Amino acid sequence: MNTNYYAVLMAGGVGSRFWPVSTSTYPKQFHDMLGTGDTLIQKTFKRLNTFVPKENILVLTNETYNDLVLEQLPLVKQEQVVLEPAMRNTAPCILYAALKIQKMNPDAVMVVAPSDHWIEDEEAFAEDVVACFDKCEKEAVLCTLGIVPTFPNTGFGYIEYEKEAGGKLKRVHQFREKPDYKTAKEFLAQGNFLWNAGIFIWSVDTIIKAFQEYQPTQYKLFSEGISCYNTTDEKSFIAKNYVKAENISIDYAILERSKAIYVLPASFDWNDLGTWGSLFDKLDKDENNNALVNCQVICEDASGNMIRSPKGKIVVVDGLKEYIIVDKEEVLLIYPKSKEQDIKKVLSRVKDTFGDKYA
């Protein structure tokens, strides 16, 4: 493996739309959401480790999840777990990780990858990332992987690339916010729009220089800790200074400002596994078009349901169609799939009524 290849595995999210399975103390990336035998973070680590040395994979996560990371990823050492003492969105933690990596290896190129995506063709994923690595090693550019849209999705941001751009990698014209349905249909009709998957590739030198140019205050804050990074003094520096960082995404902080961004239309199938409905889409279905995880089911006039229970449990469903049915210890969720975006609101009501124990 190329020792200049590094990966930053983003594993700090809560995944509240997957409640009640995903909770603030045990979020979705640490669950086997599809019943495959591997949790999402384990699948992502293995995918990255096919072309990135295991010791070059950093895991960015909240301090709360440190023990979960080490338990689920036994190949990862404590010094590879980059802990955020406060939630500050993606820009600060990416800069922090890039500065750590640069100190380890000034020639490094890095991929930033969420821990909760589902990618079936892992060989194609590796080839796409390495193609971007090659460009980033030769040119001072920032790269991202875009997903070829299959329908006018209003839940994703879009990447508009220049139509006249030749070659596999396309120069990005602009990033577009999540559209309404009419606008999403127009995007697809134009043919040069991709879903923004949040997978980024660049050299540490280029991304750090981008922060110097577009986020000088943020850069100054984190660069003052360079002497501490990868030493025993790092934890105290971060504990004192991380909370001072601006809460801002990498998209707003850097990508929407830079003029040197390229996108590679992904050659693999992709699902962001953001909701129970997206999980339903990825799972095999029974003869009644129900998606089942762990359970054994007897159905009568029941179809299109997403059903998950503790392993081996028998679930009997009669007369329900297009529902999410999730049984987890003290919580049973029976909820229309059409309203899955409201699960966050339900979670807030549960917190207000019963406290944080079930959230």
mmCIF file of C-alpha atoms in Angstrom:
data_model
loop_
_atom_site.group_PDB
_atom_site.id
_atom_site.type_symbol
_atom_site.label_atom_id
_atom_site.label_comp_id
_atom_site.label_asym_id
_atom_site.label_seq_id
_atom_site.Cartn_x
_atom_site.Cartn_y
_atom_site.Cartn_z
ATOM 1 C CA MET A 1 0.000 0.000 0.000
ATOM 2 C CA ASN A 2 1.052 3.586 -0.643
ATOM 3 C CA THR A 3 2.261 5.010 2.674
ATOM 4 C CA ASN A 4 1.313 8.536 1.553
ATOM 5 C CA TYR A 5 -2.366 7.544 1.532
ATOM 6 C CA TYR A 6 -4.353 8.558 4.614
ATOM 7 C CA ALA A 7 -8.029 8.428 5.541
ATOM 8 C CA VAL A 8 -10.142 10.347 8.004
ATOM 9 C CA LEU A 9 -13.203 8.344 8.997
ATOM 10 C CA MET A 10 -15.936 10.675 10.269
ATOM 11 C CA ALA A 11 -17.790 8.948 13.101
ATOM 12 C CA GLY A 12 -19.181 11.636 15.384
ATOM 13 C CA GLY A 13 -22.816 11.882 14.277
ATOM 14 C CA VAL A 14 -25.855 10.781 16.266
ATOM 15 C CA GLY A 15 -28.152 9.605 13.444
ATOM 16 C CA SER A 16 -31.335 10.671 15.226
ATOM 17 C CA ARG A 17 -33.581 9.730 12.274
ATOM 18 C CA PHE A 18 -32.728 6.080 13.062
ATOM 19 C CA TRP A 19 -34.191 6.320 16.556
ATOM 20 C CA PRO A 20 -34.911 4.233 18.570
ATOM 21 C CA VAL A 21 -31.998 2.019 17.427
ATOM 22 C CA SER A 22 -29.637 4.985 17.089
ATOM 23 C CA THR A 23 -29.308 7.006 20.293
ATOM 24 C CA SER A 24 -26.969 9.701 21.561
ATOM 25 C CA THR A 25 -25.086 7.122 23.631
ATOM 26 C CA TYR A 26 -24.973 4.453 20.894
ATOM 27 C CA PRO A 27 -25.426 6.021 17.438
ATOM 28 C CA LYS A 28 -26.107 4.263 14.156
ATOM 29 C CA GLN A 29 -22.491 3.930 12.951
ATOM 30 C CA PHE A 30 -21.898 1.447 15.783
ATOM 31 C CA HIS A 31 -24.898 -0.712 14.846
ATOM 32 C CA ASP A 32 -25.219 -3.519 12.307
ATOM 33 C CA MET A 33 -28.059 -1.706 10.566
ATOM 34 C CA LEU A 34 -28.413 -4.182 7.689
ATOM 35 C CA GLY A 35 -27.920 -7.416 9.598
ATOM 36 C CA THR A 36 -24.678 -8.266 7.757
ATOM 37 C CA GLY A 37 -22.520 -9.098 10.779
ATOM 38 C CA ASP A 38 -20.549 -5.829 10.566
ATOM 39 C CA THR A 39 -21.479 -2.435 11.972
ATOM 40 C CA LEU A 40 -21.389 0.540 9.612
ATOM 41 C CA ILE A 41 -18.107 1.830 11.023
ATOM 42 C CA GLN A 42 -16.547 -1.638 10.683
ATOM 43 C CA LYS A 43 -17.652 -1.846 7.045
ATOM 44 C CA THR A 44 -16.228 1.615 6.318
ATOM 45 C CA PHE A 45 -12.895 0.856 7.991
ATOM 46 C CA LYS A 46 -12.496 -2.381 6.027
ATOM 47 C CA ARG A 47 -13.373 -0.568 2.788
ATOM 48 C CA LEU A 48 -10.724 2.105 3.397
ATOM 49 C CA ASN A 49 -8.151 -0.440 4.551
ATOM 50 C CA THR A 50 -8.143 -2.112 1.126
ATOM 51 C CA PHE A 51 -5.971 0.768 -0.160
ATOM 52 C CA VAL A 52 -5.006 2.842 2.910
ATOM 53 C CA PRO A 53 -2.613 1.334 5.493
ATOM 54 C CA LYS A 54 -4.468 0.606 8.740
ATOM 55 C CA GLU A 55 -2.118 2.810 10.739
ATOM 56 C CA ASN A 56 -2.925 5.728 8.386
ATOM 57 C CA ILE A 57 -6.664 5.681 9.119
ATOM 58 C CA LEU A 58 -7.741 8.269 11.684
ATOM 59 C CA VAL A 59 -11.180 8.075 13.271
ATOM 60 C CA LEU A 60 -12.766 11.436 14.049
ATOM 61 C CA THR A 61 -15.402 11.145 16.731
ATOM 62 C CA ASN A 62 -16.864 12.643 19.862
ATOM 63 C CA GLU A 63 -15.098 11.965 23.152
ATOM 64 C CA THR A 64 -18.194 10.030 24.237
ATOM 65 C CA TYR A 65 -17.586 7.340 21.598
ATOM 66 C CA ASN A 66 -13.882 6.694 22.188
ATOM 67 C CA ASP A 67 -14.400 3.316 23.871
ATOM 68 C CA LEU A 68 -16.929 2.215 21.239
ATOM 69 C CA VAL A 69 -14.422 2.972 18.454
ATOM 70 C CA LEU A 70 -11.635 0.998 20.110
ATOM 71 C CA GLU A 71 -13.982 -1.893 20.885
ATOM 72 C CA GLN A 72 -15.325 -2.156 17.330
ATOM 73 C CA LEU A 73 -12.059 -1.410 15.493
ATOM 74 C CA PRO A 74 -9.379 -3.531 17.218
ATOM 75 C CA LEU A 75 -6.791 -2.627 14.536
ATOM 76 C CA VAL A 76 -7.001 1.039 15.547
ATOM 77 C CA LYS A 77 -4.707 2.381 18.276
ATOM 78 C CA GLN A 78 -5.701 5.114 20.696
ATOM 79 C CA GLU A 79 -3.481 7.669 18.947
ATOM 80 C CA GLN A 80 -5.504 7.157 15.743
ATOM 81 C CA VAL A 81 -8.740 8.218 17.439
ATOM 82 C CA VAL A 82 -9.114 11.987 17.060
ATOM 83 C CA LEU A 83 -11.496 13.179 19.744
ATOM 84 C CA GLU A 84 -13.704 16.252 19.506
ATOM 85 C CA PRO A 85 -14.452 17.752 22.940
ATOM 86 C CA ALA A 86 -17.312 19.791 21.436
ATOM 87 C CA MET A 87 -19.593 19.609 18.381
ATOM 88 C CA ARG A 88 -18.307 22.142 15.844
ATOM 89 C CA ASN A 89 -19.388 20.736 12.454
ATOM 90 C CA THR A 90 -16.968 19.393 9.832
ATOM 91 C CA ALA A 91 -14.529 22.229 9.048
ATOM 92 C CA PRO A 92 -12.706 22.427 12.419
ATOM 93 C CA CYS A 93 -12.249 18.674 12.798
ATOM 94 C CA ILE A 94 -11.008 18.274 9.219
ATOM 95 C CA LEU A 95 -8.438 21.054 9.718
ATOM 96 C CA TYR A 96 -7.382 19.495 13.011
ATOM 97 C CA ALA A 97 -6.919 16.074 11.385
ATOM 98 C CA ALA A 98 -5.082 17.550 8.378
ATOM 99 C CA LEU A 99 -2.572 19.331 10.627
ATOM 100 C CA LYS A 100 -1.958 16.102 12.548
ATOM 101 C CA ILE A 101 -1.425 14.169 9.321
ATOM 102 C CA GLN A 102 0.827 16.846 7.826
ATOM 103 C CA LYS A 103 3.053 16.597 10.887
ATOM 104 C CA MET A 104 3.260 12.815 10.383
ATOM 105 C CA ASN A 105 3.826 13.011 6.635
ATOM 106 C CA PRO A 106 4.072 16.312 4.684
ATOM 107 C CA ASP A 107 3.535 14.396 1.404
ATOM 108 C CA ALA A 108 0.249 12.874 2.520
ATOM 109 C CA VAL A 109 -2.980 12.832 0.533
ATOM 110 C CA MET A 110 -6.152 12.134 2.477
ATOM 111 C CA VAL A 111 -9.731 11.032 1.913
ATOM 112 C CA VAL A 112 -12.465 12.211 4.274
ATOM 113 C CA ALA A 113 -15.248 9.620 4.409
ATOM 114 C CA PRO A 114 -18.412 9.357 6.542
ATOM 115 C CA SER A 115 -18.690 6.182 8.610
ATOM 116 C CA ASP A 116 -22.344 5.465 7.832
ATOM 117 C CA HIS A 117 -22.541 5.178 4.041
ATOM 118 C CA TRP A 118 -23.350 1.948 2.250
ATOM 119 C CA ILE A 119 -21.187 1.147 -0.791
ATOM 120 C CA GLU A 120 -21.506 -2.259 -2.419
ATOM 121 C CA ASP A 121 -18.779 -2.113 -5.103
ATOM 122 C CA GLU A 122 -15.837 -1.455 -2.828
ATOM 123 C CA GLU A 123 -13.290 -2.069 -5.586
ATOM 124 C CA ALA A 124 -14.836 0.702 -7.690
ATOM 125 C CA PHE A 125 -14.815 2.989 -4.638
ATOM 126 C CA ALA A 126 -11.087 2.368 -4.141
ATOM 127 C CA GLU A 127 -10.364 3.036 -7.822
ATOM 128 C CA ASP A 128 -12.279 6.324 -7.725
ATOM 129 C CA VAL A 129 -10.509 7.556 -4.607
ATOM 130 C CA VAL A 130 -7.070 6.593 -5.953
ATOM 131 C CA ALA A 131 -7.831 8.447 -9.211
ATOM 132 C CA CYS A 132 -8.471 11.550 -7.114
ATOM 133 C CA PHE A 133 -5.348 10.879 -5.036
ATOM 134 C CA ASP A 134 -3.313 10.857 -8.266
ATOM 135 C CA LYS A 135 -4.666 14.258 -9.305
ATOM 136 C CA CYS A 136 -4.174 15.745 -5.844
ATOM 137 C CA GLU A 137 -0.555 14.567 -5.736
ATOM 138 C CA LYS A 138 0.159 16.370 -9.022
ATOM 139 C CA GLU A 139 -1.976 19.499 -8.706
ATOM 140 C CA ALA A 140 -3.065 21.889 -5.947
ATOM 141 C CA VAL A 141 -6.748 20.970 -6.226
ATOM 142 C CA LEU A 142 -9.548 19.781 -3.958
ATOM 143 C CA CYS A 143 -11.571 16.780 -5.115
ATOM 144 C CA THR A 144 -14.900 15.257 -4.185
ATOM 145 C CA LEU A 145 -16.889 12.249 -5.309
ATOM 146 C CA GLY A 146 -20.354 12.971 -6.707
ATOM 147 C CA ILE A 147 -23.148 10.453 -7.053
ATOM 148 C CA VAL A 148 -24.977 10.213 -10.374
ATOM 149 C CA PRO A 149 -28.634 10.991 -9.470
ATOM 150 C CA THR A 150 -31.214 8.276 -10.039
ATOM 151 C CA PHE A 151 -34.230 10.465 -9.211
ATOM 152 C CA PRO A 152 -34.921 14.124 -8.252
ATOM 153 C CA ASN A 153 -33.980 13.802 -4.598
ATOM 154 C CA THR A 154 -34.727 16.861 -2.436
ATOM 155 C CA GLY A 155 -32.785 15.559 0.563
ATOM 156 C CA PHE A 156 -29.270 16.016 -0.852
ATOM 157 C CA GLY A 157 -27.164 18.983 -1.850
ATOM 158 C CA TYR A 158 -26.024 18.944 -5.488
ATOM 159 C CA ILE A 159 -22.739 19.602 -7.281
ATOM 160 C CA GLU A 160 -22.956 21.397 -10.607
ATOM 161 C CA TYR A 161 -19.939 20.780 -12.828
ATOM 162 C CA GLU A 162 -18.842 22.527 -16.008
ATOM 163 C CA LYS A 163 -20.364 20.772 -19.007
ATOM 164 C CA GLU A 164 -17.412 21.374 -21.285
ATOM 165 C CA ALA A 165 -15.011 19.764 -18.816
ATOM 166 C CA GLY A 166 -13.186 16.844 -20.425
ATOM 167 C CA GLY A 167 -11.806 13.742 -18.755
ATOM 168 C CA LYS A 168 -13.209 11.792 -15.842
ATOM 169 C CA LEU A 169 -12.713 14.532 -13.271
ATOM 170 C CA LYS A 170 -14.932 17.556 -13.877
ATOM 171 C CA ARG A 171 -14.256 21.104 -12.720
ATOM 172 C CA VAL A 172 -16.939 22.155 -10.244
ATOM 173 C CA HIS A 173 -18.969 25.207 -11.223
ATOM 174 C CA GLN A 174 -20.821 25.516 -7.932
ATOM 175 C CA PHE A 175 -22.371 23.671 -4.999
ATOM 176 C CA ARG A 176 -26.150 23.899 -4.778
ATOM 177 C CA GLU A 177 -28.339 23.690 -1.669
ATOM 178 C CA LYS A 178 -30.988 21.021 -1.209
ATOM 179 C CA PRO A 179 -33.587 21.892 -3.876
ATOM 180 C CA ASP A 180 -37.348 21.653 -3.986
ATOM 181 C CA TYR A 181 -38.788 18.922 -6.212
ATOM 182 C CA LYS A 182 -39.244 21.143 -9.281
ATOM 183 C CA THR A 183 -35.657 22.397 -9.071
ATOM 184 C CA ALA A 184 -34.313 18.879 -8.535
ATOM 185 C CA LYS A 185 -36.081 17.761 -11.727
ATOM 186 C CA GLU A 186 -34.456 20.672 -13.583
ATOM 187 C CA PHE A 187 -31.046 19.654 -12.234
ATOM 188 C CA LEU A 188 -31.445 16.129 -13.584
ATOM 189 C CA ALA A 189 -32.666 17.398 -16.955
ATOM 190 C CA GLN A 190 -29.532 19.518 -17.363
ATOM 191 C CA GLY A 191 -27.328 16.441 -16.980
ATOM 192 C CA ASN A 192 -24.370 18.034 -15.181
ATOM 193 C CA PHE A 193 -25.547 17.729 -11.581
ATOM 194 C CA LEU A 194 -24.441 15.136 -9.026
ATOM 195 C CA TRP A 195 -25.491 14.394 -5.471
ATOM 196 C CA ASN A 196 -23.005 15.661 -2.893
ATOM 197 C CA ALA A 197 -21.936 12.543 -0.971
ATOM 198 C CA GLY A 198 -19.637 14.336 1.458
ATOM 199 C CA ILE A 199 -16.565 12.319 0.408
ATOM 200 C CA PHE A 200 -13.530 14.581 -0.082
ATOM 201 C CA ILE A 201 -9.983 14.007 -1.308
ATOM 202 C CA TRP A 202 -6.984 16.369 -1.196
ATOM 203 C CA SER A 203 -3.356 16.690 -0.192
ATOM 204 C CA VAL A 204 -2.760 17.937 3.334
ATOM 205 C CA ASP A 205 -0.725 20.794 1.890
ATOM 206 C CA THR A 206 -3.562 22.002 -0.365
ATOM 207 C CA ILE A 207 -6.349 21.814 2.216
ATOM 208 C CA ILE A 208 -4.268 23.560 4.875
ATOM 209 C CA LYS A 209 -3.388 26.349 2.444
ATOM 210 C CA ALA A 210 -7.092 26.656 1.625
ATOM 211 C CA PHE A 211 -7.824 27.185 5.317
ATOM 212 C CA GLN A 212 -5.053 29.784 5.487
ATOM 213 C CA GLU A 213 -6.696 31.664 2.607
ATOM 214 C CA TYR A 214 -10.411 31.275 3.349
ATOM 215 C CA GLN A 215 -10.506 30.647 7.113
ATOM 216 C CA PRO A 216 -7.508 32.497 8.573
ATOM 217 C CA THR A 217 -8.963 32.758 12.083
ATOM 218 C CA GLN A 218 -9.700 29.043 12.188
ATOM 219 C CA TYR A 219 -6.253 28.254 10.814
ATOM 220 C CA LYS A 220 -4.535 30.481 13.391
ATOM 221 C CA LEU A 221 -6.421 28.810 16.230
ATOM 222 C CA PHE A 222 -5.441 25.262 15.253
ATOM 223 C CA SER A 223 -1.954 26.013 13.904
ATOM 224 C CA GLU A 224 -0.906 27.276 17.320
ATOM 225 C CA GLY A 225 -1.095 23.663 18.465
ATOM 226 C CA ILE A 226 1.206 22.187 15.820
ATOM 227 C CA SER A 227 4.013 21.613 18.319
ATOM 228 C CA CYS A 228 1.564 19.684 20.517
ATOM 229 C CA TYR A 229 -0.013 17.457 17.876
ATOM 230 C CA ASN A 230 0.825 13.760 18.086
ATOM 231 C CA THR A 231 2.361 14.300 21.538
ATOM 232 C CA THR A 232 1.093 13.990 25.105
ATOM 233 C CA ASP A 233 0.378 17.749 25.111
ATOM 234 C CA GLU A 234 -2.227 17.507 22.337
ATOM 235 C CA LYS A 235 -5.173 16.618 24.575
ATOM 236 C CA SER A 236 -4.817 19.639 26.855
ATOM 237 C CA PHE A 237 -4.359 22.026 23.903
ATOM 238 C CA ILE A 238 -7.488 20.712 22.165
ATOM 239 C CA ALA A 239 -9.532 20.702 25.385
ATOM 240 C CA LYS A 240 -8.713 24.387 25.876
ATOM 241 C CA ASN A 241 -9.017 25.591 22.282
ATOM 242 C CA TYR A 242 -11.472 23.405 20.349
ATOM 243 C CA VAL A 243 -14.519 25.093 21.868
ATOM 244 C CA LYS A 244 -13.279 28.404 20.409
ATOM 245 C CA ALA A 245 -13.605 27.093 16.841
ATOM 246 C CA GLU A 246 -16.358 28.426 14.612
ATOM 247 C CA ASN A 247 -19.225 25.986 14.054
ATOM 248 C CA ILE A 248 -19.083 25.683 10.263
ATOM 249 C CA SER A 249 -19.181 22.938 7.638
ATOM 250 C CA ILE A 250 -16.327 22.237 5.241
ATOM 251 C CA ASP A 251 -18.716 23.068 2.389
ATOM 252 C CA TYR A 252 -19.334 26.620 3.588
ATOM 253 C CA ALA A 253 -15.837 27.179 4.966
ATOM 254 C CA ILE A 254 -13.799 26.027 1.968
ATOM 255 C CA LEU A 255 -15.550 24.267 -0.891
ATOM 256 C CA GLU A 256 -18.000 27.027 -1.827
ATOM 257 C CA ARG A 257 -15.136 29.551 -1.902
ATOM 258 C CA SER A 258 -12.351 27.666 -3.661
ATOM 259 C CA LYS A 259 -11.930 27.943 -7.430
ATOM 260 C CA ALA A 260 -9.881 24.750 -7.715
ATOM 261 C CA ILE A 261 -12.407 22.016 -7.049
ATOM 262 C CA TYR A 262 -12.985 18.900 -9.144
ATOM 263 C CA VAL A 263 -15.635 16.233 -8.896
ATOM 264 C CA LEU A 264 -15.455 12.634 -10.052
ATOM 265 C CA PRO A 265 -18.820 11.033 -10.886
ATOM 266 C CA ALA A 266 -18.746 7.888 -8.766
ATOM 267 C CA SER A 267 -18.641 4.529 -10.518
ATOM 268 C CA PHE A 268 -20.195 2.690 -7.564
ATOM 269 C CA ASP A 269 -23.672 2.350 -6.076
ATOM 270 C CA TRP A 270 -24.151 4.471 -2.981
ATOM 271 C CA ASN A 271 -26.656 5.019 -0.214
ATOM 272 C CA ASP A 272 -26.206 7.481 2.638
ATOM 273 C CA LEU A 273 -28.382 5.390 4.975
ATOM 274 C CA GLY A 274 -29.839 8.553 6.455
ATOM 275 C CA THR A 275 -33.338 7.276 7.239
ATOM 276 C CA TRP A 276 -35.297 4.090 7.804
ATOM 277 C CA GLY A 277 -36.657 4.534 4.287
ATOM 278 C CA SER A 278 -33.164 4.552 2.769
ATOM 279 C CA LEU A 279 -32.361 1.410 4.744
ATOM 280 C CA PHE A 280 -35.560 -0.186 3.424
ATOM 281 C CA ASP A 281 -34.370 0.528 -0.131
ATOM 282 C CA LYS A 282 -31.094 -1.355 0.416
ATOM 283 C CA LEU A 283 -32.480 -4.477 2.069
ATOM 284 C CA ASP A 284 -33.802 -7.606 0.386
ATOM 285 C CA LYS A 285 -37.579 -7.930 0.629
ATOM 286 C CA ASP A 286 -39.827 -10.865 1.452
ATOM 287 C CA GLU A 287 -42.707 -12.004 -0.752
ATOM 288 C CA ASN A 288 -44.835 -9.137 0.635
ATOM 289 C CA ASN A 289 -42.185 -6.489 -0.047
ATOM 290 C CA ASN A 290 -41.338 -6.158 3.634
ATOM 291 C CA ALA A 291 -37.694 -5.483 4.606
ATOM 292 C CA LEU A 292 -36.654 -7.503 7.643
ATOM 293 C CA VAL A 293 -33.670 -7.151 9.982
ATOM 294 C CA ASN A 294 -33.014 -9.891 12.575
ATOM 295 C CA CYS A 295 -36.672 -10.904 13.012
ATOM 296 C CA GLN A 296 -38.915 -13.699 11.798
ATOM 297 C CA VAL A 297 -42.228 -12.398 10.545
ATOM 298 C CA ILE A 298 -45.778 -13.629 10.008
ATOM 299 C CA CYS A 299 -47.656 -11.142 7.833
ATOM 300 C CA GLU A 300 -51.306 -10.837 6.914
ATOM 301 C CA ASP A 301 -52.308 -8.073 4.517
ATOM 302 C CA ALA A 302 -49.038 -6.281 5.368
ATOM 303 C CA SER A 303 -46.602 -4.981 2.770
ATOM 304 C CA GLY A 304 -43.907 -2.381 2.192
ATOM 305 C CA ASN A 305 -42.939 -2.330 5.862
ATOM 306 C CA MET A 306 -39.486 -1.823 7.392
ATOM 307 C CA ILE A 307 -39.379 -4.266 10.337
ATOM 308 C CA ARG A 308 -36.487 -4.566 12.795
ATOM 309 C CA SER A 309 -36.370 -6.382 16.120
ATOM 310 C CA PRO A 310 -33.890 -8.081 18.441
ATOM 311 C CA LYS A 311 -32.343 -11.132 16.803
ATOM 312 C CA GLY A 312 -34.639 -14.102 16.362
ATOM 313 C CA LYS A 313 -37.791 -12.407 17.640
ATOM 314 C CA ILE A 314 -41.089 -13.398 16.008
ATOM 315 C CA VAL A 315 -43.114 -10.414 14.800
ATOM 316 C CA VAL A 316 -46.764 -10.730 13.693
ATOM 317 C CA VAL A 317 -48.121 -7.896 11.538
ATOM 318 C CA ASP A 318 -51.665 -7.649 10.218
ATOM 319 C CA GLY A 319 -53.138 -4.836 8.138
ATOM 320 C CA LEU A 320 -50.159 -2.466 8.115
ATOM 321 C CA LYS A 321 -48.690 -1.111 4.883
ATOM 322 C CA GLU A 322 -45.703 1.206 4.386
ATOM 323 C CA TYR A 323 -44.804 1.415 8.078
ATOM 324 C CA ILE A 324 -41.586 1.484 10.101
ATOM 325 C CA ILE A 325 -41.773 -1.091 12.903
ATOM 326 C CA VAL A 326 -38.761 -1.092 15.229
ATOM 327 C CA ASP A 327 -38.652 -2.994 18.515
ATOM 328 C CA LYS A 328 -35.750 -2.123 20.808
ATOM 329 C CA GLU A 329 -35.730 -2.983 24.498
ATOM 330 C CA GLU A 330 -37.922 -0.354 26.218
ATOM 331 C CA VAL A 331 -39.045 1.353 22.996
ATOM 332 C CA LEU A 332 -41.402 0.193 20.240
ATOM 333 C CA LEU A 333 -41.774 2.470 17.211
ATOM 334 C CA ILE A 334 -44.680 1.983 14.792
ATOM 335 C CA TYR A 335 -44.620 4.896 12.390
ATOM 336 C CA PRO A 336 -45.640 5.672 8.789
ATOM 337 C CA LYS A 337 -42.749 5.617 6.332
ATOM 338 C CA SER A 338 -44.252 8.699 4.683
ATOM 339 C CA LYS A 339 -43.545 10.670 7.877
ATOM 340 C CA GLU A 340 -40.033 9.359 8.574
ATOM 341 C CA GLN A 341 -38.537 12.862 8.453
ATOM 342 C CA ASP A 342 -40.630 13.651 11.563
ATOM 343 C CA ILE A 343 -38.895 11.026 13.704
ATOM 344 C CA LYS A 344 -36.567 13.756 14.971
ATOM 345 C CA LYS A 345 -39.639 15.605 16.292
ATOM 346 C CA VAL A 346 -40.897 12.421 17.935
ATOM 347 C CA LEU A 347 -37.513 12.019 19.603
ATOM 348 C CA SER A 348 -37.790 15.547 21.026
ATOM 349 C CA ARG A 349 -41.217 14.704 22.468
ATOM 350 C CA VAL A 350 -39.830 11.521 24.020
ATOM 351 C CA LYS A 351 -37.023 13.527 25.646
ATOM 352 C CA ASP A 352 -39.469 16.123 26.963
ATOM 353 C CA THR A 353 -41.832 13.467 28.340
ATOM 354 C CA PHE A 354 -39.501 10.713 29.574
ATOM 355 C CA GLY A 355 -36.041 12.327 29.753
ATOM 356 C CA ASP A 356 -32.821 11.397 27.951
ATOM 357 C CA LYS A 357 -32.841 7.743 29.019
ATOM 358 C CA TYR A 358 -34.575 6.615 25.831
ATOM 359 C CA ALA A 359 -32.925 9.083 23.456
#
